[in-house]
mmCIF file of C-alpha atoms and ligand atoms in Angstrom:
data_model
loop_
_atom_site.group_PDB
_atom_site.id
_atom_site.type_symbol
_atom_site.label_atom_id
_atom_site.label_comp_id
_atom_site.label_asym_id
_atom_site.label_seq_id
_atom_site.Cartn_x
_atom_site.Cartn_y
_atom_site.Cartn_z
ATOM 1 C CA MET M 1 -73.119 94.884 -54.414
ATOM 2 C CA ILE M 2 -73.128 95.141 -50.619
ATOM 3 C CA GLY M 3 -70.618 92.915 -48.816
ATOM 4 C CA ILE M 4 -68.837 91.754 -51.977
ATOM 5 C CA GLU M 5 -65.563 93.231 -53.123
ATOM 6 C CA THR M 6 -64.434 92.351 -56.615
ATOM 7 C CA LEU M 7 -60.802 91.956 -57.670
ATOM 8 C CA ASP M 8 -60.917 95.193 -59.664
ATOM 9 C CA GLU M 9 -62.377 97.148 -56.726
ATOM 10 C CA PHE M 10 -59.811 95.655 -54.372
ATOM 11 C CA VAL M 11 -56.900 96.507 -56.664
ATOM 12 C CA ILE M 12 -58.128 100.094 -57.073
ATOM 13 C CA ARG M 13 -58.655 100.485 -53.308
ATOM 14 C CA ARG M 14 -55.097 99.262 -52.704
ATOM 15 C CA GLN M 15 -53.721 101.581 -55.362
ATOM 16 C CA GLU M 16 -55.266 104.549 -53.531
ATOM 17 C CA ASN M 17 -52.783 103.877 -50.698
ATOM 18 C CA PHE M 18 -49.954 104.683 -53.134
ATOM 19 C CA PRO M 19 -50.648 108.175 -54.476
ATOM 20 C CA ASP M 20 -47.647 108.036 -56.848
ATOM 21 C CA ALA M 21 -48.780 104.793 -58.466
ATOM 22 C CA SER M 22 -49.195 105.146 -62.225
ATOM 23 C CA GLY M 23 -51.968 102.568 -62.428
ATOM 24 C CA GLU M 24 -49.894 100.267 -64.667
ATOM 25 C CA LEU M 25 -49.656 97.518 -62.065
ATOM 26 C CA SER M 26 -53.398 97.662 -61.451
ATOM 27 C CA ARG M 27 -53.984 97.389 -65.193
ATOM 28 C CA LEU M 28 -51.702 94.380 -65.406
ATOM 29 C CA LEU M 29 -53.605 92.607 -62.630
ATOM 30 C CA ARG M 30 -56.870 93.411 -64.378
ATOM 31 C CA ASP M 31 -55.523 92.063 -67.698
ATOM 32 C CA ILE M 32 -54.347 88.852 -66.037
ATOM 33 C CA GLY M 33 -57.709 88.422 -64.291
ATOM 34 C CA LEU M 34 -59.531 88.887 -67.581
ATOM 35 C CA ALA M 35 -57.379 86.349 -69.436
ATOM 36 C CA GLY M 36 -57.867 83.948 -66.498
ATOM 37 C CA LYS M 37 -61.639 84.128 -66.910
ATOM 38 C CA ILE M 38 -61.393 83.299 -70.603
ATOM 39 C CA VAL M 39 -59.032 80.391 -69.919
ATOM 40 C CA GLN M 40 -61.274 78.986 -67.168
ATOM 41 C CA ARG M 41 -64.191 78.974 -69.617
ATOM 42 C CA GLU M 42 -62.164 76.808 -72.009
ATOM 43 C CA VAL M 43 -60.761 74.581 -69.244
ATOM 44 C CA ASN M 44 -64.305 73.870 -68.068
ATOM 45 C CA LYS M 45 -65.249 72.761 -71.570
ATOM 46 C CA ALA M 46 -62.287 70.406 -71.903
ATOM 47 C CA GLY M 47 -64.370 67.255 -71.329
ATOM 48 C CA LEU M 48 -66.769 68.254 -74.103
ATOM 49 C CA VAL M 49 -64.043 68.406 -76.675
ATOM 50 C CA ASP M 50 -64.806 64.987 -78.163
ATOM 51 C CA ILE M 51 -68.507 65.774 -78.404
ATOM 52 C CA LEU M 52 -68.162 69.280 -79.769
ATOM 53 C CA GLY M 53 -65.281 68.522 -82.086
ATOM 54 C CA ASP M 54 -61.757 69.625 -81.374
ATOM 55 C CA THR M 55 -58.726 69.452 -83.585
ATOM 56 C CA GLY M 56 -59.344 70.819 -86.999
ATOM 57 C CA SER M 57 -62.555 72.556 -85.990
ATOM 58 C CA VAL M 58 -62.946 76.305 -86.177
ATOM 59 C CA ASN M 59 -64.221 78.681 -83.477
ATOM 60 C CA VAL M 60 -66.415 81.744 -83.933
ATOM 61 C CA GLN M 61 -63.468 83.983 -84.659
ATOM 62 C CA GLY M 62 -62.481 81.642 -87.449
ATOM 63 C CA GLU M 63 -59.436 80.437 -85.491
ATOM 64 C CA LYS M 64 -58.456 76.796 -85.410
ATOM 65 C CA VAL M 65 -59.099 75.268 -81.973
ATOM 66 C CA LYS M 66 -55.749 74.707 -80.293
ATOM 67 C CA LYS M 67 -54.477 72.606 -77.456
ATOM 68 C CA LEU M 68 -55.468 74.223 -74.168
ATOM 69 C CA ASP M 69 -51.990 75.172 -73.072
ATOM 70 C CA VAL M 70 -51.341 76.902 -76.370
ATOM 71 C CA PHE M 71 -54.754 78.527 -76.119
ATOM 72 C CA ALA M 72 -53.980 79.776 -72.589
ATOM 73 C CA ASN M 73 -50.609 81.112 -73.691
ATOM 74 C CA ASN M 74 -52.182 83.013 -76.570
ATOM 75 C CA ARG M 75 -54.908 84.464 -74.352
ATOM 76 C CA PHE M 76 -52.514 85.773 -71.724
ATOM 77 C CA ILE M 77 -50.158 87.215 -74.306
ATOM 78 C CA ALA M 78 -53.043 88.877 -76.150
ATOM 79 C CA ALA M 79 -54.475 90.381 -72.941
ATOM 80 C CA LEU M 80 -51.083 91.709 -71.845
ATOM 81 C CA LYS M 81 -50.301 93.119 -75.276
ATOM 82 C CA MET M 82 -53.688 94.781 -75.492
ATOM 83 C CA GLY M 83 -53.410 96.302 -72.010
ATOM 84 C CA GLY M 84 -50.221 98.207 -72.841
ATOM 85 C CA ALA M 85 -48.986 98.003 -69.243
ATOM 86 C CA CYS M 86 -45.937 95.761 -69.786
ATOM 87 C CA CYS M 87 -43.082 95.844 -72.270
ATOM 88 C CA GLY M 88 -42.297 92.129 -72.381
ATOM 89 C CA ILE M 89 -43.429 88.630 -71.462
ATOM 90 C CA ALA M 90 -41.563 85.421 -70.659
ATOM 91 C CA SER M 91 -43.671 82.299 -70.895
ATOM 92 C CA GLU M 92 -43.122 78.614 -70.284
ATOM 93 C CA GLU M 93 -44.443 78.076 -73.799
ATOM 94 C CA ASN M 94 -41.907 80.341 -75.535
ATOM 95 C CA GLU M 95 -38.189 79.746 -75.734
ATOM 96 C CA ASN M 96 -37.355 83.459 -75.869
ATOM 97 C CA PHE M 97 -39.025 86.399 -74.221
ATOM 98 C CA ILE M 98 -41.614 88.330 -76.194
ATOM 99 C CA ILE M 99 -40.965 92.005 -76.829
ATOM 100 C CA ILE M 100 -44.051 94.231 -76.987
ATOM 101 C CA ASP M 101 -42.951 97.099 -79.122
ATOM 102 C CA ASP M 102 -45.896 99.433 -79.582
ATOM 103 C CA GLU M 103 -45.274 102.893 -78.173
ATOM 104 C CA LEU M 104 -47.494 102.547 -75.108
ATOM 105 C CA SER M 105 -45.955 99.210 -74.064
ATOM 106 C CA GLN M 106 -42.390 100.389 -74.692
ATOM 107 C CA ASN M 107 -42.978 103.139 -72.181
ATOM 108 C CA ALA M 108 -44.372 100.700 -69.609
ATOM 109 C CA HIS M 109 -42.356 99.947 -66.485
ATOM 110 C CA TYR M 110 -43.097 96.243 -66.042
ATOM 111 C CA ILE M 111 -42.435 92.807 -67.481
ATOM 112 C CA VAL M 112 -44.484 89.668 -66.800
ATOM 113 C CA ALA M 113 -43.304 86.055 -66.515
ATOM 114 C CA LEU M 114 -45.842 83.260 -66.525
ATOM 115 C CA ASP M 115 -46.664 79.618 -66.843
ATOM 116 C CA PRO M 116 -49.992 79.922 -68.664
ATOM 117 C CA LEU M 117 -51.312 76.419 -67.916
ATOM 118 C CA ASP M 118 -49.276 74.568 -65.348
ATOM 119 C CA GLY M 119 -50.072 70.894 -64.787
ATOM 120 C CA SER M 120 -51.538 70.629 -68.262
ATOM 121 C CA SER M 121 -50.955 66.868 -68.382
ATOM 122 C CA ASN M 122 -53.816 66.725 -65.833
ATOM 123 C CA ILE M 123 -56.414 68.235 -68.158
ATOM 124 C CA ASP M 124 -57.308 65.002 -69.918
ATOM 125 C CA VAL M 125 -58.288 63.436 -66.594
ATOM 126 C CA ASN M 126 -60.240 66.411 -65.233
ATOM 127 C CA VAL M 127 -57.789 67.323 -62.486
ATOM 128 C CA SER M 128 -57.116 70.908 -61.409
ATOM 129 C CA VAL M 129 -54.613 73.001 -63.354
ATOM 130 C CA GLY M 130 -53.429 76.575 -62.900
ATOM 131 C CA THR M 131 -51.750 79.694 -64.206
ATOM 132 C CA ILE M 132 -48.739 81.118 -62.358
ATOM 133 C CA PHE M 133 -47.495 84.666 -62.915
ATOM 134 C CA CYS M 134 -45.119 87.260 -61.558
ATOM 135 C CA ILE M 135 -44.386 90.885 -62.339
ATOM 136 C CA TYR M 136 -41.057 92.722 -62.169
ATOM 137 C CA LYS M 137 -40.130 96.337 -62.687
ATOM 138 C CA ARG M 138 -37.865 96.455 -65.742
ATOM 139 C CA VAL M 139 -34.206 97.369 -65.224
ATOM 140 C CA SER M 140 -33.835 98.699 -68.767
ATOM 141 C CA LEU M 141 -35.005 102.231 -69.467
ATOM 142 C CA PRO M 142 -38.659 102.774 -70.411
ATOM 143 C CA GLY M 143 -38.971 104.000 -73.967
ATOM 144 C CA GLY M 144 -36.749 101.258 -75.408
ATOM 145 C CA LEU M 145 -37.175 97.523 -75.958
ATOM 146 C CA CYS M 146 -37.089 95.196 -72.961
ATOM 147 C CA GLN M 147 -33.918 93.139 -72.429
ATOM 148 C CA LEU M 148 -33.067 89.707 -71.058
ATOM 149 C CA ALA M 149 -31.795 91.391 -67.862
ATOM 150 C CA ASP M 150 -35.340 92.604 -67.156
ATOM 151 C CA PHE M 151 -36.393 88.977 -66.687
ATOM 152 C CA LEU M 152 -33.322 87.631 -64.935
ATOM 153 C CA GLN M 153 -33.834 89.373 -61.606
ATOM 154 C CA GLN M 154 -33.787 87.853 -58.147
ATOM 155 C CA GLY M 155 -37.159 86.769 -56.796
ATOM 156 C CA THR M 156 -36.849 89.360 -54.020
ATOM 157 C CA ARG M 157 -37.418 92.012 -56.683
ATOM 158 C CA GLN M 158 -40.875 90.761 -57.668
ATOM 159 C CA VAL M 159 -43.466 93.507 -57.524
ATOM 160 C CA ALA M 160 -46.394 91.102 -57.614
ATOM 161 C CA ALA M 161 -46.994 87.378 -58.014
ATOM 162 C CA GLY M 162 -50.027 85.166 -58.118
ATOM 163 C CA TYR M 163 -51.754 82.105 -59.432
ATOM 164 C CA ILE M 164 -55.126 81.174 -60.822
ATOM 165 C CA LEU M 165 -56.443 77.763 -59.831
ATOM 166 C CA TYR M 166 -58.916 76.166 -62.211
ATOM 167 C CA GLY M 167 -60.424 73.718 -59.767
ATOM 168 C CA SER M 168 -63.836 72.927 -58.314
ATOM 169 C CA SER M 169 -64.094 76.695 -58.407
ATOM 170 C CA THR M 170 -61.716 79.154 -60.042
ATOM 171 C CA MET M 171 -59.590 81.218 -57.695
ATOM 172 C CA LEU M 172 -57.065 83.979 -58.169
ATOM 173 C CA VAL M 173 -54.565 84.412 -55.327
ATOM 174 C CA TYR M 174 -51.985 87.192 -55.420
ATOM 175 C CA THR M 175 -49.589 89.327 -53.449
ATOM 176 C CA THR M 176 -47.926 92.661 -54.066
ATOM 177 C CA GLY M 177 -45.748 92.245 -50.978
ATOM 178 C CA HIS M 178 -48.441 93.372 -48.546
ATOM 179 C CA GLY M 179 -49.990 90.043 -47.606
ATOM 180 C CA VAL M 180 -51.837 87.510 -49.717
ATOM 181 C CA ASN M 181 -55.455 87.707 -50.816
ATOM 182 C CA GLY M 182 -57.638 85.175 -52.603
ATOM 183 C CA PHE M 183 -60.588 85.814 -54.922
ATOM 184 C CA THR M 184 -63.118 83.237 -56.073
ATOM 185 C CA LEU M 185 -64.768 83.588 -59.457
ATOM 186 C CA ASP M 186 -68.520 83.993 -59.137
ATOM 187 C CA PRO M 187 -69.650 82.626 -62.504
ATOM 188 C CA THR M 188 -73.085 84.247 -62.151
ATOM 189 C CA ILE M 189 -71.604 87.756 -62.310
ATOM 190 C CA GLY M 190 -68.303 86.880 -64.020
ATOM 191 C CA GLU M 191 -66.212 88.540 -61.314
ATOM 192 C CA PHE M 192 -63.446 87.411 -58.984
ATOM 193 C CA CYS M 193 -64.762 88.228 -55.483
ATOM 194 C CA LEU M 194 -62.635 88.578 -52.366
ATOM 195 C CA SER M 195 -63.210 85.290 -50.535
ATOM 196 C CA HIS M 196 -59.912 84.693 -48.697
ATOM 197 C CA PRO M 197 -58.593 87.984 -47.261
ATOM 198 C CA ASP M 198 -55.140 88.040 -45.649
ATOM 199 C CA ILE M 199 -54.244 84.401 -46.122
ATOM 200 C CA THR M 200 -51.711 83.068 -43.618
ATOM 201 C CA ILE M 201 -50.188 79.615 -43.846
ATOM 202 C CA PRO M 202 -50.189 77.621 -40.575
ATOM 203 C CA SER M 203 -46.654 77.302 -39.180
ATOM 204 C CA SER M 204 -47.039 73.535 -39.310
ATOM 205 C CA GLY M 205 -49.341 71.024 -40.948
ATOM 206 C CA THR M 206 -50.005 67.330 -41.312
ATOM 207 C CA THR M 207 -49.526 66.980 -45.060
ATOM 208 C CA TYR M 208 -46.446 66.414 -47.183
ATOM 209 C CA SER M 209 -46.496 66.551 -50.983
ATOM 210 C CA VAL M 210 -43.849 64.924 -53.125
ATOM 211 C CA ASN M 211 -43.628 62.564 -56.083
ATOM 212 C CA GLN M 212 -42.664 59.640 -53.886
ATOM 213 C CA GLY M 213 -42.226 57.441 -56.942
ATOM 214 C CA ASN M 214 -38.828 59.123 -57.290
ATOM 215 C CA TYR M 215 -37.818 58.162 -53.720
ATOM 216 C CA SER M 216 -34.830 56.023 -54.703
ATOM 217 C CA LYS M 217 -33.438 58.928 -56.763
ATOM 218 C CA PHE M 218 -33.610 61.496 -53.922
ATOM 219 C CA LYS M 219 -30.625 62.451 -51.786
ATOM 220 C CA LYS M 220 -30.264 60.885 -48.321
ATOM 221 C CA GLY M 221 -31.489 63.962 -46.391
ATOM 222 C CA VAL M 222 -34.746 64.100 -48.361
ATOM 223 C CA GLN M 223 -35.254 60.345 -48.029
ATOM 224 C CA LYS M 224 -34.757 60.564 -44.256
ATOM 225 C CA PHE M 225 -37.210 63.485 -44.037
ATOM 226 C CA ILE M 226 -39.818 61.459 -45.963
ATOM 227 C CA SER M 227 -39.314 58.579 -43.509
ATOM 228 C CA TYR M 228 -39.737 61.079 -40.652
ATOM 229 C CA CYS M 229 -43.035 62.267 -42.213
ATOM 230 C CA SER M 230 -44.338 58.721 -42.435
ATOM 231 C CA ASP M 231 -43.100 57.546 -39.014
ATOM 232 C CA GLU M 232 -45.630 57.286 -36.210
ATOM 233 C CA ASP M 233 -45.402 59.872 -33.405
ATOM 234 C CA LYS M 234 -48.568 60.958 -31.588
ATOM 235 C CA GLU M 235 -47.072 64.153 -30.161
ATOM 236 C CA THR M 236 -46.347 65.613 -33.606
ATOM 237 C CA SER M 237 -49.431 64.053 -35.277
ATOM 238 C CA ARG M 238 -47.324 61.784 -37.452
ATOM 239 C CA PRO M 239 -47.554 59.970 -39.751
ATOM 240 C CA TYR M 240 -48.458 62.932 -41.951
ATOM 241 C CA SER M 241 -50.757 62.402 -44.906
ATOM 242 C CA LEU M 242 -49.212 62.257 -48.356
ATOM 243 C CA ARG M 243 -51.173 64.434 -50.799
ATOM 244 C CA TYR M 244 -49.768 64.973 -54.288
ATOM 245 C CA VAL M 245 -51.886 66.194 -57.185
ATOM 246 C CA GLY M 246 -48.972 66.695 -59.576
ATOM 247 C CA SER M 247 -50.311 70.163 -60.362
ATOM 248 C CA LEU M 248 -48.169 72.717 -58.554
ATOM 249 C CA VAL M 249 -50.911 75.307 -58.125
ATOM 250 C CA ALA M 250 -53.311 72.794 -56.565
ATOM 251 C CA ASP M 251 -50.656 71.316 -54.266
ATOM 252 C CA ILE M 252 -49.434 74.726 -53.090
ATOM 253 C CA HIS M 253 -52.966 76.086 -52.678
ATOM 254 C CA ARG M 254 -53.972 73.219 -50.403
ATOM 255 C CA ASN M 255 -50.864 73.603 -48.267
ATOM 256 C CA LEU M 256 -51.244 77.395 -48.161
ATOM 257 C CA LEU M 257 -54.710 77.078 -46.645
ATOM 258 C CA LYS M 258 -54.215 73.991 -44.477
ATOM 259 C CA GLY M 259 -50.483 73.887 -43.759
ATOM 260 C CA GLY M 260 -48.000 71.373 -45.151
ATOM 261 C CA ILE M 261 -44.816 71.063 -47.168
ATOM 262 C CA PHE M 262 -44.402 70.636 -50.922
ATOM 263 C CA MET M 263 -41.152 69.216 -52.264
ATOM 264 C CA TYR M 264 -39.713 68.897 -55.739
ATOM 265 C CA PRO M 265 -36.149 67.815 -54.941
ATOM 266 C CA SER M 266 -33.259 67.162 -57.258
ATOM 267 C CA THR M 267 -33.040 63.545 -58.385
ATOM 268 C CA SER M 268 -30.155 61.496 -59.733
ATOM 269 C CA SER M 269 -31.590 61.996 -63.249
ATOM 270 C CA MET M 270 -32.667 65.673 -62.748
ATOM 271 C CA PRO M 271 -29.928 67.361 -60.692
ATOM 272 C CA TYR M 272 -31.794 70.690 -60.766
ATOM 273 C CA GLY M 273 -35.233 69.188 -60.168
ATOM 274 C CA LYS M 274 -38.054 69.879 -62.597
ATOM 275 C CA LEU M 275 -39.593 73.197 -61.650
ATOM 276 C CA ARG M 276 -38.631 76.499 -63.266
ATOM 277 C CA LEU M 277 -37.218 79.302 -61.139
ATOM 278 C CA LEU M 278 -38.627 82.287 -63.011
ATOM 279 C CA TYR M 279 -42.295 81.504 -63.449
ATOM 280 C CA GLU M 280 -42.985 78.606 -61.068
ATOM 281 C CA CYS M 281 -40.727 78.773 -58.001
ATOM 282 C CA ASN M 282 -40.208 82.523 -57.551
ATOM 283 C CA PRO M 283 -43.898 83.481 -57.692
ATOM 284 C CA MET M 284 -44.895 80.612 -55.398
ATOM 285 C CA ALA M 285 -42.078 81.468 -52.981
ATOM 286 C CA PHE M 286 -43.166 85.128 -52.887
ATOM 287 C CA ILE M 287 -46.775 84.168 -52.150
ATOM 288 C CA VAL M 288 -45.939 81.552 -49.515
ATOM 289 C CA GLU M 289 -43.416 83.823 -47.758
ATOM 290 C CA GLN M 290 -45.902 86.681 -47.758
ATOM 291 C CA ALA M 291 -48.344 84.285 -46.088
ATOM 292 C CA GLY M 292 -45.742 83.483 -43.408
ATOM 293 C CA GLY M 293 -44.172 80.338 -44.860
ATOM 294 C CA LEU M 294 -40.749 79.496 -46.299
ATOM 295 C CA ALA M 295 -39.300 78.362 -49.625
ATOM 296 C CA THR M 296 -35.776 77.025 -50.194
ATOM 297 C CA ASN M 297 -33.820 74.937 -52.654
ATOM 298 C CA GLY M 298 -32.610 72.872 -49.687
ATOM 299 C CA LYS M 299 -29.790 75.286 -48.946
ATOM 300 C CA ASP M 300 -30.696 78.827 -49.944
ATOM 301 C CA GLU M 301 -33.896 80.820 -50.054
ATOM 302 C CA ILE M 302 -35.583 80.530 -53.450
ATOM 303 C CA LEU M 303 -36.143 84.292 -53.578
ATOM 304 C CA LYS M 304 -32.425 84.973 -53.177
ATOM 305 C CA LEU M 305 -31.233 82.677 -55.971
ATOM 306 C CA SER M 306 -29.436 84.465 -58.783
ATOM 307 C CA PRO M 307 -30.767 83.599 -62.232
ATOM 308 C CA GLU M 308 -27.968 82.270 -64.423
ATOM 309 C CA GLY M 309 -28.745 83.660 -67.832
ATOM 310 C CA ASN M 310 -31.543 81.283 -68.781
ATOM 311 C CA LEU M 311 -35.260 82.087 -68.681
ATOM 312 C CA HIS M 312 -36.132 78.432 -68.150
ATOM 313 C CA GLN M 313 -33.617 77.645 -65.389
ATOM 314 C CA ARG M 314 -34.710 74.853 -63.027
ATOM 315 C CA THR M 315 -34.281 74.547 -59.288
ATOM 316 C CA PRO M 316 -35.219 72.081 -56.572
ATOM 317 C CA MET M 317 -37.872 73.544 -54.270
ATOM 318 C CA PHE M 318 -39.080 72.864 -50.714
ATOM 319 C CA ILE M 319 -41.926 75.181 -49.774
ATOM 320 C CA GLY M 320 -44.675 75.548 -47.214
ATOM 321 C CA SER M 321 -45.199 75.799 -43.453
ATOM 322 C CA SER M 322 -42.127 77.281 -41.784
ATOM 323 C CA ASP M 323 -41.663 74.585 -39.101
ATOM 324 C CA MET M 324 -41.808 71.830 -41.713
ATOM 325 C CA VAL M 325 -39.379 73.540 -44.107
ATOM 326 C CA ASN M 326 -36.991 74.162 -41.201
ATOM 327 C CA LYS M 327 -37.277 70.513 -40.154
ATOM 328 C CA LEU M 328 -36.437 69.398 -43.668
ATOM 329 C CA ALA M 329 -33.380 71.697 -43.653
ATOM 330 C CA GLU M 330 -32.161 69.918 -40.486
ATOM 331 C CA PHE M 331 -32.372 66.556 -42.275
ATOM 332 C CA ILE M 332 -30.566 67.913 -45.331
ATOM 333 C CA ASP M 333 -27.782 69.317 -43.093
ATOM 334 C CA ASN M 334 -27.468 66.144 -41.040
ATOM 335 C CA PHE M 335 -27.402 63.750 -43.971
ATOM 336 C CA SER M 336 -25.450 65.681 -46.590
ATOM 337 C CA GLU M 337 -23.405 63.315 -48.763
HETATM 338 P P1 AFP U 1 -47.041 69.339 -66.451
HETATM 339 O O1 AFP U 1 -47.419 70.773 -66.817
HETATM 340 O O2 AFP U 1 -46.174 68.683 -67.467
HETATM 341 O O3 AFP U 1 -48.235 68.537 -66.064
HETATM 342 O O4 AFP U 1 -46.076 69.462 -65.158
HETATM 343 C C1 AFP U 1 -46.590 69.972 -63.964
HETATM 344 C C2 AFP U 1 -45.474 70.374 -63.058
HETATM 345 O O5 AFP U 1 -44.639 71.321 -63.683
HETATM 346 C C3 AFP U 1 -46.002 70.917 -61.723
HETATM 347 O O6 AFP U 1 -47.255 71.529 -61.825
HETATM 348 C C4 AFP U 1 -46.047 69.705 -60.845
HETATM 349 O O7 AFP U 1 -45.894 70.013 -59.481
HETATM 350 C C5 AFP U 1 -44.913 68.859 -61.348
HETATM 351 O O8 AFP U 1 -44.695 69.251 -62.713
HETATM 352 C C6 AFP U 1 -45.229 67.401 -61.310
HETATM 353 O O9 AFP U 1 -44.136 66.690 -61.799
HETATM 354 P P2 AFP U 1 -44.033 65.098 -61.663
HETATM 355 O O10 AFP U 1 -45.079 64.541 -62.607
HETATM 356 O O11 AFP U 1 -42.645 64.774 -62.070
HETATM 357 O O12 AFP U 1 -44.308 64.746 -60.236
#
């Protein structure tokens, strides 16, 4: 179709720039895109659940209808297993990583980490949710089973990362370290079409995103920065607007396109914050940095944090427009307890 480039076409065109590429990464992106389309179909039906019958009912394949996050997890795992382009998967929904041990997958060079349906507590109230994923080259030798060390790599070693936003339209945004591109699902042809080429995040914005209900539990530096955001100052367009969906993909997507800062700080009750390093913070940090923004834990770059032996490790995260993240860092430095 003239003028429209689909995700698959785009991925293949990019792969042509790397003559040694085996095609595995392209296959992985295709598998993730396919699973995303199936999940979006179910997410869009969520409100009909009470009418059509949910728990206990049986779908056409004879499977019991599951909760959407379990459904999404199963779809992504099935697509990745079927594709044969990765040897293991770490998911928010599974305590341990999943080994894919058929011959084709054992010889694959990649592992995938993902949060299949992030923000799932928003589904019941028809608010956007998303899938977050990242891809690493395994450190263990192809031909054998994947190991924990394959998943516990620094974020700087990500080969690709992306998210799918199930919102007023469905979008897939990803990077392989050569800029960030966004694709919108055209439901009439069932394809993700390039709609947001070369996304760059504005260096500053007028939006801050944080669960301000936790204000009293934040450290002084973060509290002072929040006061700065809400103080009046014409020159810097303050007060900024507070926008917080409570769905990481939606909050980051808005700030990526419009500029802004997203914060999930540590609190007195959650010293490591809430978000997970492997499949929430690292992929988002890779995308935002590729778009020209910054991501830190308040002290160090998210992408340079060393995983500490746990797939589900948490970290505080401050991410978004570079000027705003740098400003926050000043407050954290000046008001450290
Ligand atoms: P749920 O998947 O439990 O809805 O959590 C979503 C999330 O991991 C992330 O998407 C949000 O940014 C963050 O948690 C919201 O957390 P709070 O509800 O504590 O603000």
